[in-house]
PDB file of C-alpha atoms in Angstrom:
ATOM      1  CA  UNK A   1     119.696  36.030  50.010  1.00  0.00           C
ATOM      2  CA  UNK A   2     121.172  32.761  49.400  1.00  0.00           C
ATOM      3  CA  UNK A   3     123.785  32.808  46.209  1.00  0.00           C
ATOM      4  CA  UNK A   4     124.951  29.586  44.992  1.00  0.00           C
ATOM      5  CA  UNK A   5     128.673  29.455  46.417  1.00  0.00           C
ATOM      6  CA  UNK A   6     129.986  30.902  49.625  1.00  0.00           C
ATOM      7  CA  UNK A   7     132.864  32.514  47.628  1.00  0.00           C
ATOM      8  CA  UNK A   8     130.752  34.432  45.369  1.00  0.00           C
ATOM      9  CA  UNK A   9     127.673  35.025  47.575  1.00  0.00           C
ATOM     10  CA  UNK A  10     129.453  35.922  51.239  1.00  0.00           C
ATOM     11  CA  UNK A  11     131.390  38.886  50.631  1.00  0.00           C
ATOM     12  CA  UNK A  12     128.151  40.055  48.843  1.00  0.00           C
ATOM     13  CA  UNK A  13     125.942  38.765  51.727  1.00  0.00           C
ATOM     14  CA  UNK A  14     128.407  40.439  54.324  1.00  0.00           C
ATOM     15  CA  UNK A  15     128.070  43.991  52.528  1.00  0.00           C
ATOM     16  CA  UNK A  16     124.219  43.122  52.378  1.00  0.00           C
ATOM     17  CA  UNK A  17     124.224  43.250  56.179  1.00  0.00           C
ATOM     18  CA  UNK A  18     126.466  46.392  56.696  1.00  0.00           C
ATOM     19  CA  UNK A  19     124.881  48.344  54.192  1.00  0.00           C
ATOM     20  CA  UNK A  20     120.937  46.682  54.859  1.00  0.00           C
ATOM     21  CA  UNK A  21     120.553  45.848  51.208  1.00  0.00           C
ATOM     22  CA  UNK A  22     119.981  42.900  49.658  1.00  0.00           C
ATOM     23  CA  UNK A  23     120.859  41.082  45.782  1.00  0.00           C
ATOM     24  CA  UNK A  24     118.295  42.012  43.185  1.00  0.00           C
ATOM     25  CA  UNK A  25     118.276  38.646  41.327  1.00  0.00           C
ATOM     26  CA  UNK A  26     118.199  34.860  41.902  1.00  0.00           C
ATOM     27  CA  UNK A  27     118.744  34.547  45.400  1.00  0.00           C
ATOM     28  CA  UNK A  28     116.679  33.622  48.755  1.00  0.00           C
ATOM     29  CA  UNK A  29     117.876  36.269  51.749  1.00  0.00           C
ATOM     30  CA  UNK A  30     120.331  35.036  54.025  1.00  0.00           C
ATOM     31  CA  UNK A  31     119.938  37.939  56.845  1.00  0.00           C
ATOM     32  CA  UNK A  32     120.427  37.373  60.737  1.00  0.00           C
ATOM     33  CA  UNK A  33     119.945  33.942  62.551  1.00  0.00           C
ATOM     34  CA  UNK A  34     116.547  32.828  64.116  1.00  0.00           C
ATOM     35  CA  UNK A  35     115.561  29.511  65.978  1.00  0.00           C
ATOM     36  CA  UNK A  36     115.113  27.128  64.661  1.00  0.00           C
ATOM     37  CA  UNK A  37     111.633  25.198  64.125  1.00  0.00           C
ATOM     38  CA  UNK A  38     110.730  22.214  66.766  1.00  0.00           C
ATOM     39  CA  UNK A  39     109.714  19.035  65.843  1.00  0.00           C
ATOM     40  CA  UNK A  40     107.029  16.428  67.015  1.00  0.00           C
ATOM     41  CA  UNK A  41     106.946  15.219  70.424  1.00  0.00           C
ATOM     42  CA  UNK A  42     107.110  11.551  69.302  1.00  0.00           C
ATOM     43  CA  UNK A  43     110.377  12.563  67.279  1.00  0.00           C
ATOM     44  CA  UNK A  44     111.460  13.880  70.448  1.00  0.00           C
ATOM     45  CA  UNK A  45     111.089  10.596  72.583  1.00  0.00           C
ATOM     46  CA  UNK A  46     112.409   8.379  69.855  1.00  0.00           C
ATOM     47  CA  UNK A  47     115.620  10.695  68.580  1.00  0.00           C
ATOM     48  CA  UNK A  48     119.300  10.252  69.603  1.00  0.00           C
ATOM     49  CA  UNK A  49     122.078  12.735  69.290  1.00  0.00           C
ATOM     50  CA  UNK A  50     125.693  12.546  68.467  1.00  0.00           C
ATOM     51  CA  UNK A  51     128.205  15.359  69.165  1.00  0.00           C
ATOM     52  CA  UNK A  52     130.667  16.114  66.430  1.00  0.00           C
ATOM     53  CA  UNK A  53     134.472  16.989  66.352  1.00  0.00           C
ATOM     54  CA  UNK A  54     134.768  20.833  66.584  1.00  0.00           C
ATOM     55  CA  UNK A  55     135.609  22.820  63.437  1.00  0.00           C
ATOM     56  CA  UNK A  56     137.703  25.706  64.204  1.00  0.00           C
ATOM     57  CA  UNK A  57     139.036  28.441  61.874  1.00  0.00           C
ATOM     58  CA  UNK A  58     140.528  32.093  61.289  1.00  0.00           C
ATOM     59  CA  UNK A  59     139.345  33.859  58.491  1.00  0.00           C
ATOM     60  CA  UNK A  60     136.892  32.972  55.576  1.00  0.00           C
ATOM     61  CA  UNK A  61     137.240  29.195  54.356  1.00  0.00           C
ATOM     62  CA  UNK A  62     136.444  29.954  50.964  1.00  0.00           C
ATOM     63  CA  UNK A  63     134.330  27.126  48.929  1.00  0.00           C
ATOM     64  CA  UNK A  64     133.434  24.316  49.207  1.00  0.00           C
ATOM     65  CA  UNK A  65     135.000  24.878  53.234  1.00  0.00           C
ATOM     66  CA  UNK A  66     136.422  22.354  55.674  1.00  0.00           C
ATOM     67  CA  UNK A  67     135.390  18.643  56.119  1.00  0.00           C
ATOM     68  CA  UNK A  68     132.507  17.963  58.195  1.00  0.00           C
ATOM     69  CA  UNK A  69     131.874  14.457  58.857  1.00  0.00           C
ATOM     70  CA  UNK A  70     128.149  13.167  58.930  1.00  0.00           C
ATOM     71  CA  UNK A  71     127.235  10.468  61.036  1.00  0.00           C
ATOM     72  CA  UNK A  72     124.955   8.110  59.528  1.00  0.00           C
ATOM     73  CA  UNK A  73     121.625   8.098  60.339  1.00  0.00           C
ATOM     74  CA  UNK A  74     121.457  11.584  60.943  1.00  0.00           C
ATOM     75  CA  UNK A  75     118.720  13.882  60.110  1.00  0.00           C
ATOM     76  CA  UNK A  76     119.245  17.116  61.451  1.00  0.00           C
ATOM     77  CA  UNK A  77     122.231  19.341  62.898  1.00  0.00           C
ATOM     78  CA  UNK A  78     122.253  21.986  65.321  1.00  0.00           C
ATOM     79  CA  UNK A  79     125.839  24.163  65.034  1.00  0.00           C
ATOM     80  CA  UNK A  80     127.092  25.868  68.190  1.00  0.00           C
ATOM     81  CA  UNK A  81     128.842  28.776  66.169  1.00  0.00           C
ATOM     82  CA  UNK A  82     130.919  31.595  68.094  1.00  0.00           C
ATOM     83  CA  UNK A  83     133.720  33.831  66.279  1.00  0.00           C
ATOM     84  CA  UNK A  84     135.424  36.917  68.103  1.00  0.00           C
ATOM     85  CA  UNK A  85     134.736  40.676  67.406  1.00  0.00           C
ATOM     86  CA  UNK A  86     131.807  42.743  66.210  1.00  0.00           C
ATOM     87  CA  UNK A  87     132.077  41.873  62.727  1.00  0.00           C
ATOM     88  CA  UNK A  88     129.224  39.736  60.423  1.00  0.00           C
ATOM     89  CA  UNK A  89     129.588  36.157  59.186  1.00  0.00           C
ATOM     90  CA  UNK A  90     127.983  33.667  57.431  1.00  0.00           C
ATOM     91  CA  UNK A  91     127.577  29.926  57.925  1.00  0.00           C
ATOM     92  CA  UNK A  92     126.751  27.702  55.262  1.00  0.00           C
ATOM     93  CA  UNK A  93     126.248  23.966  55.700  1.00  0.00           C
ATOM     94  CA  UNK A  94     126.814  21.350  52.851  1.00  0.00           C
ATOM     95  CA  UNK A  95     125.815  23.164  49.285  1.00  0.00           C
ATOM     96  CA  UNK A  96     123.064  25.314  50.261  1.00  0.00           C
ATOM     97  CA  UNK A  97     122.495  25.170  46.144  1.00  0.00           C
ATOM     98  CA  UNK A  98     122.116  21.883  45.486  1.00  0.00           C
ATOM     99  CA  UNK A  99     120.051  21.302  49.059  1.00  0.00           C
ATOM    100  CA  UNK A 100     117.656  23.709  48.774  1.00  0.00           C
ATOM    101  CA  UNK A 101     119.027  25.208  51.937  1.00  0.00           C
ATOM    102  CA  UNK A 102     120.447  28.439  53.659  1.00  0.00           C
ATOM    103  CA  UNK A 103     123.565  29.512  54.763  1.00  0.00           C
ATOM    104  CA  UNK A 104     122.669  31.628  58.065  1.00  0.00           C
ATOM    105  CA  UNK A 105     124.330  34.872  58.907  1.00  0.00           C
ATOM    106  CA  UNK A 106     124.722  37.148  62.019  1.00  0.00           C
ATOM    107  CA  UNK A 107     127.204  39.276  63.867  1.00  0.00           C
ATOM    108  CA  UNK A 108     129.826  37.707  66.139  1.00  0.00           C
ATOM    109  CA  UNK A 109     130.709  38.371  69.430  1.00  0.00           C
ATOM    110  CA  UNK A 110     127.724  36.090  71.413  1.00  0.00           C
ATOM    111  CA  UNK A 111     127.328  32.132  70.719  1.00  0.00           C
ATOM    112  CA  UNK A 112     124.769  31.565  68.114  1.00  0.00           C
ATOM    113  CA  UNK A 113     122.723  28.000  67.400  1.00  0.00           C
ATOM    114  CA  UNK A 114     122.215  27.189  63.846  1.00  0.00           C
ATOM    115  CA  UNK A 115     120.248  24.327  62.524  1.00  0.00           C
ATOM    116  CA  UNK A 116     120.000  22.342  59.324  1.00  0.00           C
ATOM    117  CA  UNK A 117     118.259  19.427  57.656  1.00  0.00           C
ATOM    118  CA  UNK A 118     120.364  16.248  56.939  1.00  0.00           C
ATOM    119  CA  UNK A 119     119.758  13.751  54.528  1.00  0.00           C
ATOM    120  CA  UNK A 120     121.651  11.301  51.873  1.00  0.00           C
ATOM    121  CA  UNK A 121     122.672  14.338  49.745  1.00  0.00           C
ATOM    122  CA  UNK A 122     124.276  16.648  52.027  1.00  0.00           C
ATOM    123  CA  UNK A 123     127.806  17.287  51.560  1.00  0.00           C
ATOM    124  CA  UNK A 124     129.699  16.910  54.757  1.00  0.00           C
ATOM    125  CA  UNK A 125     131.493  20.181  54.777  1.00  0.00           C
ATOM    126  CA  UNK A 126     131.026  23.361  56.273  1.00  0.00           C
ATOM    127  CA  UNK A 127     132.261  27.056  54.685  1.00  0.00           C
ATOM    128  CA  UNK A 128     132.503  30.101  56.785  1.00  0.00           C
ATOM    129  CA  UNK A 129     132.889  34.101  55.847  1.00  0.00           C
ATOM    130  CA  UNK A 130     134.431  36.120  58.595  1.00  0.00           C
ATOM    131  CA  UNK A 131     137.023  39.181  58.282  1.00  0.00           C
ATOM    132  CA  UNK A 132     140.276  38.275  57.813  1.00  0.00           C
ATOM    133  CA  UNK A 133     141.880  37.413  61.359  1.00  0.00           C
ATOM    134  CA  UNK A 134     138.921  36.485  62.865  1.00  0.00           C
ATOM    135  CA  UNK A 135     138.607  33.302  64.905  1.00  0.00           C
ATOM    136  CA  UNK A 136     135.831  30.728  64.835  1.00  0.00           C
ATOM    137  CA  UNK A 137     134.652  27.659  66.251  1.00  0.00           C
ATOM    138  CA  UNK A 138     131.619  25.334  65.048  1.00  0.00           C
ATOM    139  CA  UNK A 139     130.591  22.278  67.109  1.00  0.00           C
ATOM    140  CA  UNK A 140     128.214  20.258  65.929  1.00  0.00           C
ATOM    141  CA  UNK A 141     125.189  17.870  67.329  1.00  0.00           C
ATOM    142  CA  UNK A 142     123.708  15.735  65.074  1.00  0.00           C
ATOM    143  CA  UNK A 143     120.371  14.005  65.940  1.00  0.00           C
ATOM    144  CA  UNK A 144     118.127  11.022  64.365  1.00  0.00           C
ATOM    145  CA  UNK A 145     115.210  13.803  64.817  1.00  0.00           C
ATOM    146  CA  UNK A 146     113.990  15.032  61.640  1.00  0.00           C
ATOM    147  CA  UNK A 147     114.306  19.062  60.716  1.00  0.00           C
ATOM    148  CA  UNK A 148     110.670  19.967  60.855  1.00  0.00           C
ATOM    149  CA  UNK A 149     109.901  23.528  58.945  1.00  0.00           C
ATOM    150  CA  UNK A 150     106.956  25.517  60.581  1.00  0.00           C
ATOM    151  CA  UNK A 151     104.505  24.992  58.379  1.00  0.00           C
ATOM    152  CA  UNK A 152     103.273  28.960  58.572  1.00  0.00           C
ATOM    153  CA  UNK A 153     106.639  30.239  58.058  1.00  0.00           C
ATOM    154  CA  UNK A 154     106.605  28.324  55.018  1.00  0.00           C
ATOM    155  CA  UNK A 155     103.526  29.290  53.663  1.00  0.00           C
ATOM    156  CA  UNK A 156     104.729  32.895  54.291  1.00  0.00           C
ATOM    157  CA  UNK A 157     107.953  32.635  53.117  1.00  0.00           C
ATOM    158  CA  UNK A 158     106.955  31.441  49.869  1.00  0.00           C
ATOM    159  CA  UNK A 159     104.079  34.008  49.205  1.00  0.00           C
ATOM    160  CA  UNK A 160     106.474  36.555  50.001  1.00  0.00           C
ATOM    161  CA  UNK A 161     108.293  35.223  46.386  1.00  0.00           C
ATOM    162  CA  UNK A 162     105.570  37.029  44.070  1.00  0.00           C
ATOM    163  CA  UNK A 163     105.255  40.291  46.502  1.00  0.00           C
ATOM    164  CA  UNK A 164     108.962  40.963  46.875  1.00  0.00           C
ATOM    165  CA  UNK A 165     109.695  40.029  43.789  1.00  0.00           C
ATOM    166  CA  UNK A 166     106.508  42.391  41.963  1.00  0.00           C
ATOM    167  CA  UNK A 167     108.481  45.413  44.381  1.00  0.00           C
ATOM    168  CA  UNK A 168     111.558  45.225  43.050  1.00  0.00           C
ATOM    169  CA  UNK A 169     110.747  44.396  39.346  1.00  0.00           C
ATOM    170  CA  UNK A 170     108.646  47.521  39.200  1.00  0.00           C
ATOM    171  CA  UNK A 171     111.694  49.702  40.857  1.00  0.00           C
ATOM    172  CA  UNK A 172     114.589  48.299  38.433  1.00  0.00           C
ATOM    173  CA  UNK A 173     111.671  48.340  35.287  1.00  0.00           C
ATOM    174  CA  UNK A 174     111.306  51.806  35.912  1.00  0.00           C
ATOM    175  CA  UNK A 175     114.232  53.454  37.703  1.00  0.00           C
ATOM    176  CA  UNK A 176     117.343  51.037  35.792  1.00  0.00           C
ATOM    177  CA  UNK A 177     116.052  49.711  32.914  1.00  0.00           C
ATOM    178  CA  UNK A 178     113.165  52.230  31.486  1.00  0.00           C
ATOM    179  CA  UNK A 179     110.833  49.521  30.830  1.00  0.00           C
ATOM    180  CA  UNK A 180     107.071  51.486  31.303  1.00  0.00           C
ATOM    181  CA  UNK A 181     106.393  54.630  32.732  1.00  0.00           C
ATOM    182  CA  UNK A 182     105.526  56.015  36.009  1.00  0.00           C
ATOM    183  CA  UNK A 183     101.766  54.888  35.799  1.00  0.00           C
ATOM    184  CA  UNK A 184     102.510  51.309  34.932  1.00  0.00           C
ATOM    185  CA  UNK A 185     104.738  52.109  37.810  1.00  0.00           C
ATOM    186  CA  UNK A 186     102.353  52.821  40.006  1.00  0.00           C
ATOM    187  CA  UNK A 187     100.017  50.163  38.962  1.00  0.00           C
ATOM    188  CA  UNK A 188     102.365  47.596  40.028  1.00  0.00           C
ATOM    189  CA  UNK A 189     103.037  48.754  43.419  1.00  0.00           C
ATOM    190  CA  UNK A 190      99.200  49.265  43.862  1.00  0.00           C
ATOM    191  CA  UNK A 191      98.735  45.313  43.088  1.00  0.00           C
ATOM    192  CA  UNK A 192     101.964  44.355  45.132  1.00  0.00           C
ATOM    193  CA  UNK A 193     100.874  46.582  47.973  1.00  0.00           C
ATOM    194  CA  UNK A 194      97.344  44.793  48.030  1.00  0.00           C
ATOM    195  CA  UNK A 195      98.440  41.546  47.599  1.00  0.00           C
ATOM    196  CA  UNK A 196     101.015  42.346  50.783  1.00  0.00           C
ATOM    197  CA  UNK A 197      98.701  43.871  52.710  1.00  0.00           C
ATOM    198  CA  UNK A 198      96.340  40.466  52.509  1.00  0.00           C
ATOM    199  CA  UNK A 199      99.305  38.384  53.232  1.00  0.00           C
ATOM    200  CA  UNK A 200      99.764  40.496  56.328  1.00  0.00           C
ATOM    201  CA  UNK A 201      96.320  40.362  57.528  1.00  0.00           C
ATOM    202  CA  UNK A 202      96.210  36.422  56.896  1.00  0.00           C
ATOM    203  CA  UNK A 203      99.447  35.626  58.591  1.00  0.00           C
ATOM    204  CA  UNK A 204      99.451  33.779  61.465  1.00  0.00           C
ATOM    205  CA  UNK A 205     103.308  33.266  61.773  1.00  0.00           C
ATOM    206  CA  UNK A 206     106.539  34.808  62.766  1.00  0.00           C
ATOM    207  CA  UNK A 207     106.340  37.141  59.492  1.00  0.00           C
ATOM    208  CA  UNK A 208     103.324  38.784  60.576  1.00  0.00           C
ATOM    209  CA  UNK A 209     104.803  41.816  62.295  1.00  0.00           C
ATOM    210  CA  UNK A 210     107.357  42.612  59.659  1.00  0.00           C
ATOM    211  CA  UNK A 211     105.031  42.094  57.298  1.00  0.00           C
ATOM    212  CA  UNK A 212     102.605  44.530  58.491  1.00  0.00           C
ATOM    213  CA  UNK A 213     105.145  47.071  58.879  1.00  0.00           C
ATOM    214  CA  UNK A 214     106.350  46.459  55.701  1.00  0.00           C
ATOM    215  CA  UNK A 215     102.861  46.984  54.314  1.00  0.00           C
ATOM    216  CA  UNK A 216     102.181  50.030  56.284  1.00  0.00           C
ATOM    217  CA  UNK A 217     105.642  51.424  54.554  1.00  0.00           C
ATOM    218  CA  UNK A 218     104.737  49.870  50.900  1.00  0.00           C
ATOM    219  CA  UNK A 219     101.170  51.684  50.943  1.00  0.00           C
ATOM    220  CA  UNK A 220     102.863  55.109  51.263  1.00  0.00           C
ATOM    221  CA  UNK A 221     104.915  54.963  48.572  1.00  0.00           C
ATOM    222  CA  UNK A 222     103.913  57.192  45.525  1.00  0.00           C
ATOM    223  CA  UNK A 223     107.585  58.430  44.314  1.00  0.00           C
ATOM    224  CA  UNK A 224     108.054  56.274  41.302  1.00  0.00           C
ATOM    225  CA  UNK A 225     111.165  53.842  41.833  1.00  0.00           C
ATOM    226  CA  UNK A 226     111.111  54.159  45.403  1.00  0.00           C
ATOM    227  CA  UNK A 227     108.648  51.029  46.534  1.00  0.00           C
ATOM    228  CA  UNK A 228     111.343  49.582  48.510  1.00  0.00           C
ATOM    229  CA  UNK A 229     112.197  52.587  50.106  1.00  0.00           C
ATOM    230  CA  UNK A 230     112.344  51.781  54.070  1.00  0.00           C
ATOM    231  CA  UNK A 231     111.627  48.415  53.859  1.00  0.00           C
ATOM    232  CA  UNK A 232     115.517  47.022  54.410  1.00  0.00           C
ATOM    233  CA  UNK A 233     114.891  46.218  58.277  1.00  0.00           C
ATOM    234  CA  UNK A 234     111.536  44.375  57.856  1.00  0.00           C
ATOM    235  CA  UNK A 235     112.755  42.241  54.771  1.00  0.00           C
ATOM    236  CA  UNK A 236     115.956  41.164  57.045  1.00  0.00           C
ATOM    237  CA  UNK A 237     113.629  39.838  59.750  1.00  0.00           C
ATOM    238  CA  UNK A 238     111.458  38.470  57.099  1.00  0.00           C
ATOM    239  CA  UNK A 239     114.837  36.613  55.588  1.00  0.00           C
ATOM    240  CA  UNK A 240     116.120  35.506  58.896  1.00  0.00           C
ATOM    241  CA  UNK A 241     112.613  33.726  59.939  1.00  0.00           C
ATOM    242  CA  UNK A 242     112.518  31.826  56.470  1.00  0.00           C
ATOM    243  CA  UNK A 243     116.471  30.933  56.698  1.00  0.00           C
ATOM    244  CA  UNK A 244     116.204  29.738  60.308  1.00  0.00           C
ATOM    245  CA  UNK A 245     113.392  27.645  58.938  1.00  0.00           C
ATOM    246  CA  UNK A 246     115.056  26.558  56.235  1.00  0.00           C
ATOM    247  CA  UNK A 247     112.582  27.655  53.514  1.00  0.00           C
ATOM    248  CA  UNK A 248     114.754  30.625  51.728  1.00  0.00           C
ATOM    249  CA  UNK A 249     112.889  32.815  49.317  1.00  0.00           C
ATOM    250  CA  UNK A 250     113.836  33.481  45.809  1.00  0.00           C
ATOM    251  CA  UNK A 251     113.558  36.631  43.610  1.00  0.00           C
ATOM    252  CA  UNK A 252     111.649  36.572  40.591  1.00  0.00           C
ATOM    253  CA  UNK A 253     113.524  38.767  38.292  1.00  0.00           C
ATOM    254  CA  UNK A 254     112.107  40.449  35.047  1.00  0.00           C
ATOM    255  CA  UNK A 255     115.426  42.456  34.595  1.00  0.00           C
ATOM    256  CA  UNK A 256     118.960  41.645  34.272  1.00  0.00           C
ATOM    257  CA  UNK A 257     120.672  38.338  34.437  1.00  0.00           C
TER     258      UNK A 257
END
């Protein structure tokens, strides 16, 4: 899930990737990289591309990262990113919080193409978090082609907010904050499970598989406080698709700060 600044969120995200866990409030998922959305045929025909200068580094950049100049007229960017070893990385182009975009994370060792929209408020910077001593390279290709979000993915990511928030709030409210009893937990999870089943059944996006798998797992949860047990991989896949689509989802937390 996307936190507000690389210096505070990327260490958490790397730990979450390793532990297959997620932050519990006010954030959007940032696990994994997935193919970026495609644009219309007309946009493709008239688009022009401009190669940017390759930026390299060793270890984490910290916030706000390094200068990453954006040419005039650019509407999107694809960044070929590589880092050595087998550790995890998080790449943030611009200011994710201010621009309502998402950092993208993945595993070093293989090149990845990471894509973002570009507009007038885009901060011309790149922030990278990798383990100490890990070399990395980022080569941008800017385009006048608009970054097109997949409408089906966008809709599923938006709907997932309420479902996942409900499950997290049920577990937190029962187990951590003692805000209600087991009967209330059961009722909350049953309602969220029904909503999740409907979302999975209606989905026409790449999220359908993990939504269906997650729905099956949640429907079998009977022990109070365990609504999220066994769903980390599904949530990671959903987060990857939402992030690649640059439609990160945000948790609506009832408890905590």
